[in-house]
JSON list of C-alpha atoms in Angstrom, two decimals:
[
{"chain": "I", "resi": 3, "resn": "UNK", "atom": "CA", "xyz": [-3.91, -2.16, -16.41]},
{"chain": "I", "resi": 4, "resn": "UNK", "atom": "CA", "xyz": [-4.59, -1.97, -20.12]},
{"chain": "I", "resi": 5, "resn": "UNK", "atom": "CA", "xyz": [-2.00, -1.55, -22.88]},
{"chain": "I", "resi": 6, "resn": "UNK", "atom": "CA", "xyz": [-3.34, -0.62, -26.32]},
{"chain": "I", "resi": 7, "resn": "UNK", "atom": "CA", "xyz": [-1.00, -1.23, -29.26]},
{"chain": "I", "resi": 8, "resn": "UNK", "atom": "CA", "xyz": [-1.12, 1.79, -31.56]},
{"chain": "I", "resi": 9, "resn": "UNK", "atom": "CA", "xyz": [1.81, 0.69, -33.71]},
{"chain": "I", "resi": 10, "resn": "UNK", "atom": "CA", "xyz": [4.25, -2.21, -33.61]},
{"chain": "I", "resi": 11, "resn": "UNK", "atom": "CA", "xyz": [5.83, -2.38, -37.07]},
{"chain": "I", "resi": 12, "resn": "UNK", "atom": "CA", "xyz": [9.46, -1.86, -37.90]},
{"chain": "I", "resi": 13, "resn": "UNK", "atom": "CA", "xyz": [8.48, 0.37, -40.83]},
{"chain": "I", "resi": 14, "resn": "UNK", "atom": "CA", "xyz": [5.72, 2.22, -42.64]},
{"chain": "I", "resi": 15, "resn": "UNK", "atom": "CA", "xyz": [3.59, 1.66, -45.74]},
{"chain": "I", "resi": 16, "resn": "UNK", "atom": "CA", "xyz": [-0.08, 0.74, -46.03]},
{"chain": "I", "resi": 17, "resn": "UNK", "atom": "CA", "xyz": [-1.49, 0.05, -42.59]},
{"chain": "I", "resi": 18, "resn": "UNK", "atom": "CA", "xyz": [1.91, -0.33, -40.91]},
{"chain": "I", "resi": 19, "resn": "UNK", "atom": "CA", "xyz": [2.52, 1.99, -37.96]},
{"chain": "I", "resi": 20, "resn": "UNK", "atom": "CA", "xyz": [5.77, 2.26, -36.02]},
{"chain": "I", "resi": 21, "resn": "UNK", "atom": "CA", "xyz": [6.13, 1.69, -32.30]},
{"chain": "I", "resi": 22, "resn": "UNK", "atom": "CA", "xyz": [3.69, 3.34, -29.93]},
{"chain": "I", "resi": 23, "resn": "UNK", "atom": "CA", "xyz": [1.52, 2.02, -27.11]},
{"chain": "I", "resi": 24, "resn": "UNK", "atom": "CA", "xyz": [-1.09, 3.64, -24.88]},
{"chain": "I", "resi": 25, "resn": "UNK", "atom": "CA", "xyz": [-1.08, 2.62, -21.20]},
{"chain": "I", "resi": 26, "resn": "UNK", "atom": "CA", "xyz": [-4.49, 3.42, -19.82]},
{"chain": "I", "resi": 27, "resn": "UNK", "atom": "CA", "xyz": [-5.64, 6.74, -21.29]},
{"chain": "I", "resi": 28, "resn": "UNK", "atom": "CA", "xyz": [-2.91, 9.11, -20.13]},
{"chain": "I", "resi": 29, "resn": "UNK", "atom": "CA", "xyz": [0.44, 7.44, -20.73]},
{"chain": "I", "resi": 30, "resn": "UNK", "atom": "CA", "xyz": [2.19, 6.92, -24.06]},
{"chain": "I", "resi": 31, "resn": "UNK", "atom": "CA", "xyz": [4.99, 4.37, -24.46]},
{"chain": "I", "resi": 32, "resn": "UNK", "atom": "CA", "xyz": [7.15, 5.54, -27.37]},
{"chain": "I", "resi": 33, "resn": "UNK", "atom": "CA", "xyz": [5.70, 7.90, -29.94]},
{"chain": "I", "resi": 34, "resn": "UNK", "atom": "CA", "xyz": [6.05, 6.37, -33.38]},
{"chain": "I", "resi": 35, "resn": "UNK", "atom": "CA", "xyz": [3.60, 6.82, -36.23]},
{"chain": "I", "resi": 36, "resn": "UNK", "atom": "CA", "xyz": [0.89, 4.84, -34.42]},
{"chain": "I", "resi": 37, "resn": "UNK", "atom": "CA", "xyz": [0.16, 8.00, -32.41]},
{"chain": "I", "resi": 38, "resn": "UNK", "atom": "CA", "xyz": [-1.29, 9.52, -35.57]},
{"chain": "I", "resi": 39, "resn": "UNK", "atom": "CA", "xyz": [-4.32, 7.23, -35.37]},
{"chain": "I", "resi": 40, "resn": "UNK", "atom": "CA", "xyz": [-5.43, 8.72, -32.05]},
{"chain": "I", "resi": 41, "resn": "UNK", "atom": "CA", "xyz": [-8.11, 11.39, -32.08]},
{"chain": "I", "resi": 42, "resn": "UNK", "atom": "CA", "xyz": [-7.14, 14.90, -31.03]},
{"chain": "I", "resi": 43, "resn": "UNK", "atom": "CA", "xyz": [-9.17, 14.41, -27.84]},
{"chain": "I", "resi": 44, "resn": "UNK", "atom": "CA", "xyz": [-7.25, 11.22, -27.07]},
{"chain": "I", "resi": 45, "resn": "UNK", "atom": "CA", "xyz": [-3.96, 13.02, -27.64]},
{"chain": "I", "resi": 46, "resn": "UNK", "atom": "CA", "xyz": [-5.04, 15.85, -25.37]},
{"chain": "I", "resi": 47, "resn": "UNK", "atom": "CA", "xyz": [-5.54, 13.39, -22.49]},
{"chain": "I", "resi": 48, "resn": "UNK", "atom": "CA", "xyz": [-1.92, 12.18, -22.60]},
{"chain": "I", "resi": 49, "resn": "UNK", "atom": "CA", "xyz": [0.07, 13.48, -19.62]},
{"chain": "I", "resi": 50, "resn": "UNK", "atom": "CA", "xyz": [3.14, 11.22, -19.70]},
{"chain": "I", "resi": 51, "resn": "UNK", "atom": "CA", "xyz": [5.37, 9.84, -22.47]},
{"chain": "I", "resi": 52, "resn": "UNK", "atom": "CA", "xyz": [8.00, 7.17, -21.76]},
{"chain": "I", "resi": 53, "resn": "UNK", "atom": "CA", "xyz": [10.58, 6.83, -24.54]},
{"chain": "I", "resi": 54, "resn": "UNK", "atom": "CA", "xyz": [12.85, 3.81, -24.92]},
{"chain": "I", "resi": 55, "resn": "UNK", "atom": "CA", "xyz": [15.35, 5.69, -27.10]},
{"chain": "I", "resi": 56, "resn": "UNK", "atom": "CA", "xyz": [15.68, 8.50, -29.62]},
{"chain": "I", "resi": 57, "resn": "UNK", "atom": "CA", "xyz": [15.44, 6.75, -32.99]},
{"chain": "I", "resi": 58, "resn": "UNK", "atom": "CA", "xyz": [12.94, 8.32, -35.36]},
{"chain": "I", "resi": 59, "resn": "UNK", "atom": "CA", "xyz": [10.53, 5.37, -35.56]},
{"chain": "I", "resi": 60, "resn": "UNK", "atom": "CA", "xyz": [9.99, 5.71, -31.79]},
{"chain": "I", "resi": 61, "resn": "UNK", "atom": "CA", "xyz": [9.67, 9.52, -31.55]},
{"chain": "I", "resi": 62, "resn": "UNK", "atom": "CA", "xyz": [8.30, 10.65, -34.94]},
{"chain": "I", "resi": 63, "resn": "UNK", "atom": "CA", "xyz": [4.86, 11.77, -33.77]},
{"chain": "I", "resi": 64, "resn": "UNK", "atom": "CA", "xyz": [5.85, 13.38, -30.47]},
{"chain": "I", "resi": 65, "resn": "UNK", "atom": "CA", "xyz": [6.50, 16.85, -31.96]},
{"chain": "I", "resi": 66, "resn": "UNK", "atom": "CA", "xyz": [3.28, 16.87, -33.98]},
{"chain": "I", "resi": 67, "resn": "UNK", "atom": "CA", "xyz": [1.20, 15.54, -31.08]},
{"chain": "I", "resi": 68, "resn": "UNK", "atom": "CA", "xyz": [2.41, 18.42, -28.89]},
{"chain": "I", "resi": 69, "resn": "UNK", "atom": "CA", "xyz": [1.53, 20.88, -31.63]},
{"chain": "I", "resi": 70, "resn": "UNK", "atom": "CA", "xyz": [-1.95, 19.33, -31.94]},
{"chain": "I", "resi": 71, "resn": "UNK", "atom": "CA", "xyz": [-2.79, 19.75, -28.25]},
{"chain": "I", "resi": 72, "resn": "UNK", "atom": "CA", "xyz": [-1.31, 23.20, -27.71]},
{"chain": "I", "resi": 73, "resn": "UNK", "atom": "CA", "xyz": [-4.12, 25.27, -26.23]},
{"chain": "I", "resi": 74, "resn": "UNK", "atom": "CA", "xyz": [-6.18, 22.20, -25.28]},
{"chain": "I", "resi": 75, "resn": "UNK", "atom": "CA", "xyz": [-4.26, 21.45, -22.09]},
{"chain": "I", "resi": 76, "resn": "UNK", "atom": "CA", "xyz": [-3.60, 23.42, -18.93]},
{"chain": "I", "resi": 77, "resn": "UNK", "atom": "CA", "xyz": [-0.61, 21.35, -17.84]},
{"chain": "I", "resi": 78, "resn": "UNK", "atom": "CA", "xyz": [2.58, 20.11, -19.53]},
{"chain": "I", "resi": 79, "resn": "UNK", "atom": "CA", "xyz": [3.24, 16.74, -21.12]},
{"chain": "I", "resi": 80, "resn": "UNK", "atom": "CA", "xyz": [6.12, 15.08, -19.26]},
{"chain": "I", "resi": 81, "resn": "UNK", "atom": "CA", "xyz": [8.58, 13.05, -21.34]},
{"chain": "I", "resi": 82, "resn": "UNK", "atom": "CA", "xyz": [10.50, 10.42, -19.36]},
{"chain": "I", "resi": 83, "resn": "UNK", "atom": "CA", "xyz": [13.68, 9.00, -20.91]},
{"chain": "I", "resi": 84, "resn": "UNK", "atom": "CA", "xyz": [17.35, 8.57, -20.17]},
{"chain": "I", "resi": 85, "resn": "UNK", "atom": "CA", "xyz": [19.50, 11.69, -20.22]},
{"chain": "I", "resi": 86, "resn": "UNK", "atom": "CA", "xyz": [21.07, 10.85, -23.57]},
{"chain": "I", "resi": 87, "resn": "UNK", "atom": "CA", "xyz": [17.66, 10.57, -25.24]},
{"chain": "I", "resi": 88, "resn": "UNK", "atom": "CA", "xyz": [16.46, 13.83, -23.72]},
{"chain": "I", "resi": 89, "resn": "UNK", "atom": "CA", "xyz": [19.60, 15.57, -24.95]},
{"chain": "I", "resi": 90, "resn": "UNK", "atom": "CA", "xyz": [18.94, 14.34, -28.49]},
{"chain": "I", "resi": 91, "resn": "UNK", "atom": "CA", "xyz": [15.42, 15.76, -28.30]},
{"chain": "I", "resi": 92, "resn": "UNK", "atom": "CA", "xyz": [16.75, 19.11, -27.09]},
{"chain": "I", "resi": 93, "resn": "UNK", "atom": "CA", "xyz": [19.59, 19.32, -29.62]},
{"chain": "I", "resi": 94, "resn": "UNK", "atom": "CA", "xyz": [18.03, 17.82, -32.74]},
{"chain": "I", "resi": 95, "resn": "UNK", "atom": "CA", "xyz": [14.23, 18.03, -32.53]},
{"chain": "I", "resi": 96, "resn": "UNK", "atom": "CA", "xyz": [12.94, 20.79, -30.26]},
{"chain": "I", "resi": 97, "resn": "UNK", "atom": "CA", "xyz": [15.59, 23.26, -31.43]},
{"chain": "I", "resi": 98, "resn": "UNK", "atom": "CA", "xyz": [13.56, 25.77, -33.51]},
{"chain": "I", "resi": 99, "resn": "UNK", "atom": "CA", "xyz": [15.25, 24.45, -36.68]},
{"chain": "I", "resi": 100, "resn": "UNK", "atom": "CA", "xyz": [13.48, 21.08, -36.94]},
{"chain": "I", "resi": 101, "resn": "UNK", "atom": "CA", "xyz": [10.56, 21.93, -34.62]},
{"chain": "I", "resi": 102, "resn": "UNK", "atom": "CA", "xyz": [9.69, 24.68, -32.14]},
{"chain": "I", "resi": 103, "resn": "UNK", "atom": "CA", "xyz": [11.04, 24.27, -28.61]},
{"chain": "I", "resi": 104, "resn": "UNK", "atom": "CA", "xyz": [7.90, 23.21, -26.77]},
{"chain": "I", "resi": 105, "resn": "UNK", "atom": "CA", "xyz": [9.81, 23.29, -23.49]},
{"chain": "I", "resi": 106, "resn": "UNK", "atom": "CA", "xyz": [9.56, 27.10, -23.88]},
{"chain": "I", "resi": 107, "resn": "UNK", "atom": "CA", "xyz": [6.09, 27.36, -25.51]},
{"chain": "I", "resi": 108, "resn": "UNK", "atom": "CA", "xyz": [3.83, 29.22, -24.86]},
{"chain": "I", "resi": 109, "resn": "UNK", "atom": "CA", "xyz": [6.30, 30.52, -22.26]},
{"chain": "I", "resi": 110, "resn": "UNK", "atom": "CA", "xyz": [9.20, 29.08, -20.24]},
{"chain": "I", "resi": 111, "resn": "UNK", "atom": "CA", "xyz": [7.05, 29.39, -17.11]},
{"chain": "I", "resi": 112, "resn": "UNK", "atom": "CA", "xyz": [4.05, 27.57, -18.63]},
{"chain": "I", "resi": 113, "resn": "UNK", "atom": "CA", "xyz": [5.70, 25.28, -21.17]},
{"chain": "I", "resi": 114, "resn": "UNK", "atom": "CA", "xyz": [3.84, 22.50, -22.97]},
{"chain": "I", "resi": 115, "resn": "UNK", "atom": "CA", "xyz": [6.77, 20.06, -22.65]},
{"chain": "I", "resi": 116, "resn": "UNK", "atom": "CA", "xyz": [8.66, 18.96, -19.56]},
{"chain": "I", "resi": 117, "resn": "UNK", "atom": "CA", "xyz": [11.66, 16.62, -19.56]},
{"chain": "I", "resi": 118, "resn": "UNK", "atom": "CA", "xyz": [12.17, 14.10, -16.73]},
{"chain": "I", "resi": 119, "resn": "UNK", "atom": "CA", "xyz": [15.41, 12.12, -16.79]},
{"chain": "I", "resi": 120, "resn": "UNK", "atom": "CA", "xyz": [14.93, 8.44, -15.92]},
{"chain": "I", "resi": 121, "resn": "UNK", "atom": "CA", "xyz": [17.90, 6.11, -15.79]},
{"chain": "I", "resi": 122, "resn": "UNK", "atom": "CA", "xyz": [18.15, 2.32, -15.56]},
{"chain": "I", "resi": 123, "resn": "UNK", "atom": "CA", "xyz": [16.74, 1.00, -12.30]},
{"chain": "I", "resi": 124, "resn": "UNK", "atom": "CA", "xyz": [14.56, 4.04, -11.61]},
{"chain": "I", "resi": 125, "resn": "UNK", "atom": "CA", "xyz": [10.82, 3.59, -11.06]},
{"chain": "I", "resi": 126, "resn": "UNK", "atom": "CA", "xyz": [7.91, 5.97, -11.61]},
{"chain": "I", "resi": 127, "resn": "UNK", "atom": "CA", "xyz": [4.32, 5.36, -10.54]},
{"chain": "I", "resi": 128, "resn": "UNK", "atom": "CA", "xyz": [1.59, 6.38, -12.98]},
{"chain": "I", "resi": 129, "resn": "UNK", "atom": "CA", "xyz": [-2.09, 5.69, -12.29]},
{"chain": "I", "resi": 130, "resn": "UNK", "atom": "CA", "xyz": [-1.21, 2.83, -9.94]},
{"chain": "I", "resi": 131, "resn": "UNK", "atom": "CA", "xyz": [1.25, 1.20, -12.36]},
{"chain": "I", "resi": 132, "resn": "UNK", "atom": "CA", "xyz": [4.93, 1.02, -11.39]},
{"chain": "I", "resi": 133, "resn": "UNK", "atom": "CA", "xyz": [7.14, 1.69, -14.42]},
{"chain": "I", "resi": 134, "resn": "UNK", "atom": "CA", "xyz": [10.81, 0.70, -14.15]},
{"chain": "I", "resi": 135, "resn": "UNK", "atom": "CA", "xyz": [13.60, 1.28, -16.68]},
{"chain": "I", "resi": 136, "resn": "UNK", "atom": "CA", "xyz": [15.60, -1.87, -17.49]},
{"chain": "I", "resi": 137, "resn": "UNK", "atom": "CA", "xyz": [18.96, -2.29, -19.28]},
{"chain": "I", "resi": 138, "resn": "UNK", "atom": "CA", "xyz": [19.16, -3.19, -22.98]},
{"chain": "I", "resi": 139, "resn": "UNK", "atom": "CA", "xyz": [21.85, -3.03, -25.66]},
{"chain": "I", "resi": 140, "resn": "UNK", "atom": "CA", "xyz": [21.26, -0.94, -28.81]},
{"chain": "I", "resi": 141, "resn": "UNK", "atom": "CA", "xyz": [23.27, 1.39, -31.05]},
{"chain": "I", "resi": 142, "resn": "UNK", "atom": "CA", "xyz": [22.24, 4.38, -28.92]},
{"chain": "I", "resi": 143, "resn": "UNK", "atom": "CA", "xyz": [21.55, 4.62, -25.18]},
{"chain": "I", "resi": 144, "resn": "UNK", "atom": "CA", "xyz": [18.24, 2.86, -24.67]},
{"chain": "I", "resi": 145, "resn": "UNK", "atom": "CA", "xyz": [16.07, 1.22, -22.04]},
{"chain": "I", "resi": 146, "resn": "UNK", "atom": "CA", "xyz": [13.33, -1.36, -21.75]},
{"chain": "I", "resi": 147, "resn": "UNK", "atom": "CA", "xyz": [10.37, -0.78, -19.46]},
{"chain": "I", "resi": 148, "resn": "UNK", "atom": "CA", "xyz": [8.70, -3.05, -16.91]},
{"chain": "I", "resi": 149, "resn": "UNK", "atom": "CA", "xyz": [5.05, -2.24, -16.16]},
{"chain": "I", "resi": 150, "resn": "UNK", "atom": "CA", "xyz": [3.88, -3.70, -12.86]},
{"chain": "I", "resi": 151, "resn": "UNK", "atom": "CA", "xyz": [0.14, -3.48, -12.25]},
{"chain": "I", "resi": 152, "resn": "UNK", "atom": "CA", "xyz": [0.44, -5.33, -8.94]},
{"chain": "I", "resi": 153, "resn": "UNK", "atom": "CA", "xyz": [-1.29, -8.38, -10.41]},
{"chain": "I", "resi": 154, "resn": "UNK", "atom": "CA", "xyz": [1.30, -8.97, -13.14]},
{"chain": "I", "resi": 155, "resn": "UNK", "atom": "CA", "xyz": [4.26, -7.37, -14.91]},
{"chain": "I", "resi": 156, "resn": "UNK", "atom": "CA", "xyz": [4.59, -6.74, -18.64]},
{"chain": "I", "resi": 157, "resn": "UNK", "atom": "CA", "xyz": [8.02, -5.88, -20.08]},
{"chain": "I", "resi": 158, "resn": "UNK", "atom": "CA", "xyz": [8.60, -4.06, -23.37]},
{"chain": "I", "resi": 159, "resn": "UNK", "atom": "CA", "xyz": [12.14, -4.44, -24.69]},
{"chain": "I", "resi": 160, "resn": "UNK", "atom": "CA", "xyz": [12.21, -1.44, -27.01]},
{"chain": "I", "resi": 161, "resn": "UNK", "atom": "CA", "xyz": [15.04, -1.98, -29.52]},
{"chain": "I", "resi": 162, "resn": "UNK", "atom": "CA", "xyz": [17.79, -4.32, -28.38]},
{"chain": "I", "resi": 163, "resn": "UNK", "atom": "CA", "xyz": [20.08, -7.19, -29.15]},
{"chain": "I", "resi": 164, "resn": "UNK", "atom": "CA", "xyz": [21.13, -9.87, -26.67]},
{"chain": "I", "resi": 165, "resn": "UNK", "atom": "CA", "xyz": [22.16, -8.44, -23.32]},
{"chain": "I", "resi": 166, "resn": "UNK", "atom": "CA", "xyz": [22.77, -10.61, -20.22]},
{"chain": "I", "resi": 167, "resn": "UNK", "atom": "CA", "xyz": [21.82, -7.64, -18.01]},
{"chain": "I", "resi": 168, "resn": "UNK", "atom": "CA", "xyz": [18.38, -7.53, -19.63]},
{"chain": "I", "resi": 169, "resn": "UNK", "atom": "CA", "xyz": [17.68, -11.20, -18.93]},
{"chain": "I", "resi": 170, "resn": "UNK", "atom": "CA", "xyz": [18.95, -10.92, -15.35]},
{"chain": "I", "resi": 171, "resn": "UNK", "atom": "CA", "xyz": [16.54, -8.02, -14.81]},
{"chain": "I", "resi": 172, "resn": "UNK", "atom": "CA", "xyz": [13.66, -10.07, -16.27]},
{"chain": "I", "resi": 173, "resn": "UNK", "atom": "CA", "xyz": [14.45, -13.09, -14.11]},
{"chain": "I", "resi": 174, "resn": "UNK", "atom": "CA", "xyz": [14.31, -10.92, -10.99]},
{"chain": "I", "resi": 175, "resn": "UNK", "atom": "CA", "xyz": [10.62, -10.11, -11.69]},
{"chain": "I", "resi": 176, "resn": "UNK", "atom": "CA", "xyz": [8.51, -12.66, -9.81]},
{"chain": "I", "resi": 177, "resn": "UNK", "atom": "CA", "xyz": [5.20, -11.80, -11.49]},
{"chain": "I", "resi": 178, "resn": "UNK", "atom": "CA", "xyz": [6.46, -11.47, -15.08]},
{"chain": "I", "resi": 179, "resn": "UNK", "atom": "CA", "xyz": [3.67, -12.62, -17.41]},
{"chain": "I", "resi": 180, "resn": "UNK", "atom": "CA", "xyz": [4.27, -10.89, -20.76]},
{"chain": "I", "resi": 181, "resn": "UNK", "atom": "CA", "xyz": [7.39, -9.97, -22.73]},
{"chain": "I", "resi": 182, "resn": "UNK", "atom": "CA", "xyz": [7.06, -7.78, -25.80]},
{"chain": "I", "resi": 183, "resn": "UNK", "atom": "CA", "xyz": [10.36, -8.19, -27.62]},
{"chain": "I", "resi": 184, "resn": "UNK", "atom": "CA", "xyz": [11.62, -7.00, -30.98]},
{"chain": "I", "resi": 185, "resn": "UNK", "atom": "CA", "xyz": [12.76, -9.11, -33.91]},
{"chain": "I", "resi": 186, "resn": "UNK", "atom": "CA", "xyz": [13.62, -6.68, -36.68]},
{"chain": "I", "resi": 187, "resn": "UNK", "atom": "CA", "xyz": [15.31, -8.87, -39.29]},
{"chain": "I", "resi": 188, "resn": "UNK", "atom": "CA", "xyz": [14.91, -12.32, -40.82]},
{"chain": "I", "resi": 189, "resn": "UNK", "atom": "CA", "xyz": [17.79, -14.75, -40.39]},
{"chain": "I", "resi": 190, "resn": "UNK", "atom": "CA", "xyz": [19.12, -14.07, -43.89]},
{"chain": "I", "resi": 191, "resn": "UNK", "atom": "CA", "xyz": [19.96, -10.56, -42.60]},
{"chain": "I", "resi": 192, "resn": "UNK", "atom": "CA", "xyz": [21.52, -11.67, -39.33]},
{"chain": "I", "resi": 193, "resn": "UNK", "atom": "CA", "xyz": [24.66, -9.71, -40.18]},
{"chain": "I", "resi": 194, "resn": "UNK", "atom": "CA", "xyz": [22.63, -6.53, -40.43]},
{"chain": "I", "resi": 195, "resn": "UNK", "atom": "CA", "xyz": [20.82, -7.39, -37.21]},
{"chain": "I", "resi": 196, "resn": "UNK", "atom": "CA", "xyz": [24.14, -7.74, -35.40]},
{"chain": "I", "resi": 197, "resn": "UNK", "atom": "CA", "xyz": [25.50, -4.51, -36.89]},
{"chain": "I", "resi": 198, "resn": "UNK", "atom": "CA", "xyz": [22.41, -2.50, -35.96]},
{"chain": "I", "resi": 199, "resn": "UNK", "atom": "CA", "xyz": [22.00, -4.28, -32.58]},
{"chain": "I", "resi": 200, "resn": "UNK", "atom": "CA", "xyz": [18.61, -5.84, -33.26]},
{"chain": "I", "resi": 201, "resn": "UNK", "atom": "CA", "xyz": [17.36, -9.40, -32.96]},
{"chain": "I", "resi": 202, "resn": "UNK", "atom": "CA", "xyz": [16.89, -11.88, -35.78]},
{"chain": "I", "resi": 203, "resn": "UNK", "atom": "CA", "xyz": [14.92, -15.10, -35.10]},
{"chain": "I", "resi": 204, "resn": "UNK", "atom": "CA", "xyz": [18.02, -17.22, -34.45]},
{"chain": "I", "resi": 205, "resn": "UNK", "atom": "CA", "xyz": [19.51, -14.58, -32.15]},
{"chain": "I", "resi": 206, "resn": "UNK", "atom": "CA", "xyz": [16.25, -14.12, -30.27]},
{"chain": "I", "resi": 207, "resn": "UNK", "atom": "CA", "xyz": [15.54, -17.80, -29.70]},
{"chain": "I", "resi": 208, "resn": "UNK", "atom": "CA", "xyz": [19.10, -18.31, -28.53]},
{"chain": "I", "resi": 209, "resn": "UNK", "atom": "CA", "xyz": [18.71, -15.43, -26.08]},
{"chain": "I", "resi": 210, "resn": "UNK", "atom": "CA", "xyz": [15.38, -16.75, -24.76]},
{"chain": "I", "resi": 211, "resn": "UNK", "atom": "CA", "xyz": [17.29, -19.67, -23.24]},
{"chain": "I", "resi": 212, "resn": "UNK", "atom": "CA", "xyz": [18.30, -17.20, -20.51]},
{"chain": "I", "resi": 213, "resn": "UNK", "atom": "CA", "xyz": [14.67, -16.76, -19.42]},
{"chain": "I", "resi": 214, "resn": "UNK", "atom": "CA", "xyz": [14.34, -18.55, -16.08]},
{"chain": "I", "resi": 215, "resn": "UNK", "atom": "CA", "xyz": [10.59, -19.32, -16.18]},
{"chain": "I", "resi": 216, "resn": "UNK", "atom": "CA", "xyz": [9.63, -19.51, -19.87]},
{"chain": "I", "resi": 217, "resn": "UNK", "atom": "CA", "xyz": [6.48, -21.49, -19.16]},
{"chain": "I", "resi": 218, "resn": "UNK", "atom": "CA", "xyz": [5.06, -18.52, -17.23]},
{"chain": "I", "resi": 219, "resn": "UNK", "atom": "CA", "xyz": [5.76, -15.87, -19.88]},
{"chain": "I", "resi": 220, "resn": "UNK", "atom": "CA", "xyz": [3.96, -15.08, -23.11]},
{"chain": "I", "resi": 221, "resn": "UNK", "atom": "CA", "xyz": [6.43, -13.72, -25.68]},
{"chain": "I", "resi": 222, "resn": "UNK", "atom": "CA", "xyz": [4.96, -11.23, -28.18]},
{"chain": "I", "resi": 223, "resn": "UNK", "atom": "CA", "xyz": [7.05, -10.31, -31.22]},
{"chain": "I", "resi": 224, "resn": "UNK", "atom": "CA", "xyz": [7.23, -6.68, -32.33]},
{"chain": "I", "resi": 225, "resn": "UNK", "atom": "CA", "xyz": [9.19, -4.44, -34.73]},
{"chain": "I", "resi": 226, "resn": "UNK", "atom": "CA", "xyz": [8.94, -6.79, -37.74]},
{"chain": "I", "resi": 227, "resn": "UNK", "atom": "CA", "xyz": [10.10, -5.12, -40.97]},
{"chain": "I", "resi": 228, "resn": "UNK", "atom": "CA", "xyz": [7.17, -4.87, -43.42]},
{"chain": "I", "resi": 229, "resn": "UNK", "atom": "CA", "xyz": [9.02, -6.48, -46.35]},
{"chain": "I", "resi": 230, "resn": "UNK", "atom": "CA", "xyz": [9.93, -9.61, -44.38]},
{"chain": "I", "resi": 231, "resn": "UNK", "atom": "CA", "xyz": [7.30, -9.73, -41.63]},
{"chain": "I", "resi": 232, "resn": "UNK", "atom": "CA", "xyz": [5.80, -13.09, -42.64]},
{"chain": "I", "resi": 233, "resn": "UNK", "atom": "CA", "xyz": [9.18, -14.78, -43.14]},
{"chain": "I", "resi": 234, "resn": "UNK", "atom": "CA", "xyz": [10.61, -13.41, -39.89]},
{"chain": "I", "resi": 235, "resn": "UNK", "atom": "CA", "xyz": [7.59, -14.48, -37.86]},
{"chain": "I", "resi": 236, "resn": "UNK", "atom": "CA", "xyz": [7.61, -17.94, -39.43]},
{"chain": "I", "resi": 237, "resn": "UNK", "atom": "CA", "xyz": [11.28, -18.37, -38.51]},
{"chain": "I", "resi": 238, "resn": "UNK", "atom": "CA", "xyz": [10.62, -17.23, -34.93]},
{"chain": "I", "resi": 239, "resn": "UNK", "atom": "CA", "xyz": [7.75, -19.69, -34.52]},
{"chain": "I", "resi": 240, "resn": "UNK", "atom": "CA", "xyz": [9.65, -22.60, -36.06]},
{"chain": "I", "resi": 241, "resn": "UNK", "atom": "CA", "xyz": [12.79, -22.09, -34.01]},
{"chain": "I", "resi": 242, "resn": "UNK", "atom": "CA", "xyz": [11.00, -21.08, -30.82]},
{"chain": "I", "resi": 243, "resn": "UNK", "atom": "CA", "xyz": [8.48, -23.92, -30.76]},
{"chain": "I", "resi": 244, "resn": "UNK", "atom": "CA", "xyz": [9.26, -24.58, -27.10]},
{"chain": "I", "resi": 245, "resn": "UNK", "atom": "CA", "xyz": [8.13, -21.13, -26.04]},
{"chain": "I", "resi": 246, "resn": "UNK", "atom": "CA", "xyz": [4.74, -19.38, -25.83]},
{"chain": "I", "resi": 247, "resn": "UNK", "atom": "CA", "xyz": [5.29, -17.05, -28.80]},
{"chain": "I", "resi": 248, "resn": "UNK", "atom": "CA", "xyz": [2.82, -14.98, -30.81]},
{"chain": "I", "resi": 249, "resn": "UNK", "atom": "CA", "xyz": [2.94, -11.91, -33.01]},
{"chain": "I", "resi": 250, "resn": "UNK", "atom": "CA", "xyz": [2.03, -8.58, -31.45]},
{"chain": "I", "resi": 251, "resn": "UNK", "atom": "CA", "xyz": [-0.77, -6.98, -33.46]},
{"chain": "I", "resi": 252, "resn": "UNK", "atom": "CA", "xyz": [-1.63, -3.37, -34.11]},
{"chain": "I", "resi": 253, "resn": "UNK", "atom": "CA", "xyz": [-4.89, -2.59, -32.33]},
{"chain": "I", "resi": 254, "resn": "UNK", "atom": "CA", "xyz": [-4.36, -5.37, -29.79]},
{"chain": "I", "resi": 255, "resn": "UNK", "atom": "CA", "xyz": [-5.32, -4.60, -26.19]},
{"chain": "I", "resi": 256, "resn": "UNK", "atom": "CA", "xyz": [-3.42, -6.39, -23.43]},
{"chain": "I", "resi": 257, "resn": "UNK", "atom": "CA", "xyz": [-4.82, -6.62, -19.92]},
{"chain": "I", "resi": 258, "resn": "UNK", "atom": "CA", "xyz": [-2.35, -7.31, -17.11]}
]
């Protein structure tokens, strides 16, 4: 399988794009501002979207992408997410006030958007890749995703702080090779990280001690805030010197 990183920043400005990843050619993982760099033809090929949660930096481009491809597709785009996230989309985005209800456009019988509830522990198979929702801890109901190609598994944490359930789920994956995990704040803002249920470098490195086979797993850091990205990454690397850690890069392609 191939995962293309469209956006992995915790903010915007300049070349920064917020979280979005393309699995193969037809599956979008989160729908932040990175989606905007796809061509219209690339957008039109997307059949499935898996959302980790409903915060704006992870869903911002979903409404506009659907608008772009209206009339170019003969089948709906299916959005997979937990029930709470889907309810937020229904109530606060696709409500005719913020954006048209694409679950009823061009008609309820032939709608562009389909919702598919997916709770923790559930698995979907897309193009030969098994996608499983894993538990995380954030300020809103959220999930991580495990992507199992058969040869290896890559896990994307979405937004989270330390959660024993998350690490237990990771340790149960025999072929785990890559962990994409957020670190939103530098250590000087650890209080804010705790309040908003994100990681800071000290919190992340402390949590990594729960990883059963760290030597087998590459840890890629995402969701760095633009103002402090260099400082935050430096702190992660200094404190996590015993782990295989690198920064996730926009435009990076991961084979697994």
